[in-house]
Amino acid sequence: MAHSTPAANKAAALELVSDYSLEMTGKDVPGLIEAKDSIPAGTRINVTFLGNEDLEMRVAAAKAVRELGFVPVPHISARRLASQEQLEEFLAALQAVGATENVFVVGGDPSTPEGPYEDSYDVIRTGLLPKYGVKHVSIAGYPEGHPDITDDQLWSALVNKSASLKEQGLDATILTQFAFDTDPVMNWIDQVRAKGIDTQIRIGTPGPAGIKRLLGFARRFGVGANAMIVKKYGFSLTNLLGTAGPDTFVTDLSALLAADPKTGSVKLHFYTFGGLKATADWADKYAAAQS
């Protein structure tokens, strides 16, 4: 269902872009240090769990996030874990540097699990997370679906994970894949709320980045980026030079959210594609324009 976009609402735009979260990899610590003065203190910063990084690198990045005055949200990639022992080793190492209160549990990329965990629900229902000091768990949401998982499976997983976290007394956030188009995002939020899930949602949004790179990531993750959408958001499929920021998407999404109070608590999560300072500077400039 298409949502007609109301007029821009500066107060709503300012509210949406406040208290954003960011994403970095284990290799981005130098970029984080460069960006630290541009990022508001206490910002939630997710630390990815990539196949080409090791435990030490992930833990060091989470520690750096905390020491610089931000909130580390390390990723736990279920399908990359070879054993329960490896999961506990990672949690213990994070706990030792004060970085387990907030985690993001995700299925992960490998088509075949490397150990006993088929998906993020398998990790959550072990009951091990609270044992290592976890208090808040982020889980994944897919407004435009997933290339390898059916919609029915995605909804079932979201409902089951939400219920399990509630049973364990853990706070939760739903963090989505990035999007360019407000229609599938708003429709998906409506469906989440219709299922009785009132968890805060963080909508994944690409920070300012090279157009060619953005479209490459969109294709990889099955995100819609057709000619109409990319034209709407200010860049062209025929001219892949230059950069694009999420100004139009954020402005339109904030107006739609403000017009529909049933959407509940919705914030932004920026996929920075390595550009932490560029993203934080963009958010600062965008917020200033709304004030």
Coordinates of C-alpha atoms in Angstrom, one line a residue:
M1 CA 0.0 0.0 0.0
A2 CA 1.4 3.4 -1.0
H3 CA 1.4 6.1 1.7
S4 CA 0.9 9.7 0.4
T5 CA 3.7 11.7 2.0
P6 CA 2.5 14.7 4.1
A7 CA 4.3 18.0 4.0
A8 CA 7.7 18.1 5.6
N9 CA 7.5 18.4 9.4
K10 CA 10.7 20.0 10.7
A11 CA 10.0 19.1 14.4
A12 CA 9.4 15.4 13.4
A13 CA 12.5 15.4 11.2
L14 CA 14.6 16.7 14.1
E15 CA 13.1 14.1 16.5
L16 CA 13.8 11.3 14.0
V17 CA 17.4 12.2 13.4
S18 CA 18.2 12.6 17.2
D19 CA 19.4 9.6 19.1
Y20 CA 20.5 7.8 16.0
S21 CA 22.8 4.7 16.1
L22 CA 25.8 3.9 13.9
E23 CA 27.5 0.9 12.5
M24 CA 31.2 0.2 12.2
T25 CA 33.5 -2.8 11.5
G26 CA 36.4 -4.0 13.6
K27 CA 38.7 -2.3 11.2
D28 CA 37.0 1.1 11.7
V29 CA 38.6 2.1 15.0
P30 CA 40.8 4.8 13.4
G31 CA 37.7 6.2 11.7
L32 CA 35.9 6.2 15.0
I33 CA 38.7 8.1 16.7
E34 CA 38.7 10.6 13.9
A35 CA 34.9 11.0 14.2
K36 CA 34.6 11.0 18.0
D37 CA 34.0 14.7 18.4
S38 CA 31.3 14.7 15.7
I39 CA 29.3 11.9 17.4
P40 CA 27.0 12.7 20.4
A41 CA 28.2 11.1 23.6
G42 CA 26.2 8.0 24.5
T43 CA 25.4 7.1 20.8
R44 CA 24.8 3.4 20.3
I45 CA 27.5 2.1 17.9
N46 CA 27.1 -1.4 16.5
V47 CA 30.3 -3.4 15.8
T48 CA 29.9 -6.0 13.0
F49 CA 30.8 -9.7 13.1
L50 CA 32.5 -10.2 9.8
G51 CA 34.1 -13.4 8.5
N52 CA 37.5 -11.6 7.9
E53 CA 37.7 -10.4 11.5
D54 CA 38.7 -12.3 14.6
L55 CA 37.6 -12.3 18.2
E56 CA 40.4 -10.0 19.3
M57 CA 39.6 -7.4 16.6
R58 CA 35.8 -7.4 17.4
V59 CA 36.5 -7.1 21.2
A60 CA 39.1 -4.4 20.7
A61 CA 36.6 -2.4 18.6
A62 CA 33.8 -2.8 21.2
K63 CA 36.2 -1.7 23.9
A64 CA 37.2 1.4 21.9
V65 CA 33.6 2.4 21.5
R66 CA 33.0 2.2 25.2
E67 CA 36.2 4.1 26.1
L68 CA 35.4 6.9 23.7
G69 CA 32.1 7.5 25.5
F70 CA 29.7 5.6 23.3
V71 CA 27.5 2.5 23.8
P72 CA 29.0 -0.6 22.2
V73 CA 26.5 -2.9 20.5
P74 CA 28.6 -5.9 19.3
H75 CA 27.1 -8.2 16.8
I76 CA 26.8 -12.0 17.4
S77 CA 26.5 -13.8 14.1
A78 CA 24.8 -17.1 14.8
R79 CA 25.8 -19.0 11.7
R80 CA 29.5 -18.0 12.1
L81 CA 29.7 -19.6 15.6
A82 CA 31.4 -23.0 15.5
S83 CA 30.3 -24.1 19.0
Q84 CA 28.6 -23.0 22.2
E85 CA 32.1 -22.7 23.6
Q86 CA 33.0 -20.1 21.0
L87 CA 29.8 -18.2 21.8
E88 CA 30.7 -18.2 25.5
E89 CA 34.3 -17.3 24.8
F90 CA 33.1 -14.2 22.8
L91 CA 30.6 -13.2 25.4
A92 CA 33.1 -13.6 28.2
A93 CA 35.7 -11.5 26.3
L94 CA 33.1 -8.7 25.7
Q95 CA 32.1 -8.8 29.4
A96 CA 35.7 -8.4 30.4
V97 CA 35.8 -5.0 28.6
G98 CA 32.4 -3.9 29.7
A99 CA 30.7 -4.4 26.4
T100 CA 27.9 -7.0 26.9
E101 CA 25.0 -4.9 28.1
N102 CA 23.8 -4.4 24.5
V103 CA 24.2 -6.9 21.7
F104 CA 22.8 -7.4 18.2
V105 CA 22.0 -11.1 17.5
V106 CA 21.8 -11.8 13.8
G107 CA 21.7 -15.0 11.6
G108 CA 24.7 -14.1 9.5
D109 CA 25.9 -14.7 6.0
P110 CA 27.1 -18.3 5.7
S111 CA 24.6 -20.5 3.7
T112 CA 25.6 -23.4 5.9
P113 CA 26.0 -22.8 9.6
E114 CA 29.5 -23.3 10.9
G115 CA 28.2 -24.8 14.2
P116 CA 25.0 -25.6 16.1
Y117 CA 23.2 -22.3 15.5
E118 CA 20.9 -22.2 12.5
D119 CA 19.7 -18.6 13.2
S120 CA 19.6 -15.9 15.8
Y121 CA 16.6 -17.4 17.6
D122 CA 18.8 -20.4 18.3
V123 CA 21.3 -18.2 20.1
I124 CA 18.6 -16.2 22.0
R125 CA 16.9 -19.2 23.3
T126 CA 20.1 -20.7 24.8
G127 CA 19.4 -18.4 27.7
L128 CA 23.2 -17.7 27.9
L129 CA 23.0 -14.0 27.1
P130 CA 21.9 -12.8 30.6
K131 CA 24.5 -15.0 32.2
Y132 CA 27.2 -12.7 30.6
G133 CA 25.5 -9.4 31.5
V134 CA 23.4 -8.9 28.4
K135 CA 20.4 -6.6 29.2
H136 CA 19.3 -5.4 25.7
V137 CA 19.2 -7.4 22.5
S138 CA 18.7 -6.0 19.0
I139 CA 17.2 -8.3 16.4
A140 CA 16.9 -7.9 12.7
G141 CA 13.9 -6.7 10.7
Y142 CA 13.5 -6.8 6.9
P143 CA 10.9 -4.3 5.5
E144 CA 11.7 -5.4 1.9
G145 CA 12.1 -9.1 2.7
H146 CA 15.2 -11.3 2.5
P147 CA 16.6 -12.8 -0.7
D148 CA 17.0 -16.3 1.0
I149 CA 14.2 -16.4 3.6
T150 CA 10.4 -16.4 3.0
D151 CA 8.2 -13.6 4.5
D152 CA 6.4 -16.2 6.6
Q153 CA 9.7 -17.4 8.1
L154 CA 10.8 -13.8 8.7
W155 CA 7.5 -12.9 10.6
S156 CA 7.6 -16.2 12.6
A157 CA 11.2 -15.5 13.6
L158 CA 10.4 -11.9 14.6
V159 CA 7.4 -13.0 16.8
N160 CA 9.4 -15.9 18.4
K161 CA 12.4 -13.8 19.1
S162 CA 10.4 -11.0 20.6
A163 CA 8.5 -13.4 22.9
S164 CA 11.7 -15.2 24.0
L165 CA 13.4 -11.9 24.9
K166 CA 10.4 -10.7 26.9
E167 CA 10.3 -14.1 28.7
Q168 CA 14.0 -13.6 29.7
G169 CA 13.4 -10.1 30.9
L170 CA 15.6 -8.6 28.2
D171 CA 14.9 -5.2 26.5
A172 CA 14.8 -5.3 22.8
T173 CA 15.2 -3.2 19.6
I174 CA 14.3 -4.2 16.1
L175 CA 17.0 -3.0 13.7
T176 CA 16.2 -3.1 10.0
Q177 CA 18.1 -3.6 6.8
F178 CA 18.7 -0.3 5.0
A179 CA 16.0 1.1 2.7
F180 CA 15.6 3.8 0.1
D181 CA 11.8 3.7 -0.1
T182 CA 9.4 4.8 2.6
D183 CA 6.4 2.7 1.3
P184 CA 7.7 -0.8 2.2
V185 CA 9.1 0.7 5.5
M186 CA 5.8 2.1 6.6
N187 CA 3.8 -1.0 5.5
W188 CA 6.2 -3.2 7.5
I189 CA 6.0 -1.0 10.6
D190 CA 2.2 -1.2 10.4
Q191 CA 2.5 -5.0 10.3
V192 CA 4.9 -5.2 13.2
R193 CA 2.6 -3.1 15.4
A194 CA -0.5 -5.1 14.2
K195 CA 1.2 -8.2 15.6
G196 CA 1.3 -6.6 19.0
I197 CA 5.1 -6.0 19.0
D198 CA 5.7 -2.6 20.6
T199 CA 9.5 -2.8 20.6
Q200 CA 11.4 0.3 19.5
I201 CA 12.3 0.1 15.8
R202 CA 15.5 1.5 14.3
I203 CA 15.2 1.9 10.5
G204 CA 18.4 1.2 8.6
T205 CA 19.5 4.1 6.5
P206 CA 22.6 4.5 4.4
G207 CA 24.7 7.4 5.5
P208 CA 26.2 9.6 2.7
A209 CA 28.2 7.4 0.4
G210 CA 29.3 7.0 -3.2
I211 CA 26.3 6.2 -5.4
K212 CA 28.0 3.2 -7.0
R213 CA 28.8 1.7 -3.6
L214 CA 25.3 2.3 -2.3
L215 CA 23.7 0.5 -5.2
G216 CA 26.2 -2.4 -4.9
F217 CA 25.2 -2.9 -1.3
A218 CA 21.5 -2.6 -2.2
R219 CA 21.8 -5.4 -4.8
R220 CA 23.8 -7.6 -2.4
F221 CA 21.1 -7.4 0.3
G222 CA 18.0 -7.5 -2.0
V223 CA 17.0 -3.9 -1.2
G224 CA 14.8 -2.2 -3.9
A225 CA 16.8 0.4 -5.8
N226 CA 15.0 0.7 -9.1
A227 CA 15.2 3.7 -11.4
M228 CA 12.1 5.4 -9.9
I229 CA 13.3 5.1 -6.4
V230 CA 16.8 6.3 -6.9
K231 CA 15.6 9.3 -9.0
K232 CA 13.2 10.2 -6.1
Y233 CA 16.1 10.2 -3.7
G234 CA 18.3 12.4 -5.8
F235 CA 20.6 10.2 -7.8
S236 CA 20.7 8.7 -11.2
L237 CA 21.4 5.1 -12.4
T238 CA 23.1 6.5 -15.5
N239 CA 25.5 8.8 -13.5
L240 CA 27.1 6.8 -10.7
L241 CA 29.7 9.4 -9.8
G242 CA 29.4 11.5 -6.7
T243 CA 27.7 10.8 -3.4
A244 CA 24.2 10.7 -2.1
G245 CA 22.8 11.3 1.3
P246 CA 19.5 10.2 2.9
D247 CA 18.0 13.7 3.2
T248 CA 14.8 13.0 1.2
F249 CA 14.2 9.6 2.8
V250 CA 14.6 11.0 6.3
T251 CA 12.4 14.0 5.6
D252 CA 9.6 11.9 4.1
L253 CA 9.8 9.1 6.7
S254 CA 9.6 11.6 9.6
A255 CA 6.5 13.3 8.1
L256 CA 4.8 9.9 7.6
L257 CA 5.7 8.8 11.2
A258 CA 4.4 12.0 12.6
A259 CA 1.1 11.6 10.8
D260 CA 0.6 8.1 12.2
P261 CA 0.9 7.8 16.0
K262 CA 0.3 4.0 15.8
T263 CA 3.9 3.6 14.6
G264 CA 5.3 3.9 18.1
S265 CA 8.9 4.6 18.8
V266 CA 11.0 4.7 15.6
K267 CA 14.6 5.9 15.3
L268 CA 17.4 5.7 12.7
H269 CA 20.3 3.4 12.4
F270 CA 23.0 4.6 9.9
Y271 CA 25.0 2.1 7.9
T272 CA 28.1 4.2 7.4
F273 CA 30.0 2.1 4.9
G274 CA 33.2 3.1 6.6
G275 CA 32.3 6.8 6.7
L276 CA 31.6 7.4 10.4
K277 CA 32.6 11.1 10.4
A278 CA 30.8 11.8 7.1
T279 CA 27.7 10.3 8.5
A280 CA 27.9 12.1 11.9
D281 CA 28.6 15.4 10.1
W282 CA 25.6 14.8 7.8
A283 CA 23.3 14.2 10.8
D284 CA 24.6 17.3 12.5
K285 CA 24.1 19.5 9.4
Y286 CA 20.6 17.9 8.8
A287 CA 19.5 18.5 12.4
A288 CA 20.7 22.1 12.2
A289 CA 18.6 22.7 9.1
Q290 CA 15.5 21.6 11.0
S291 CA 16.1 23.8 14.0

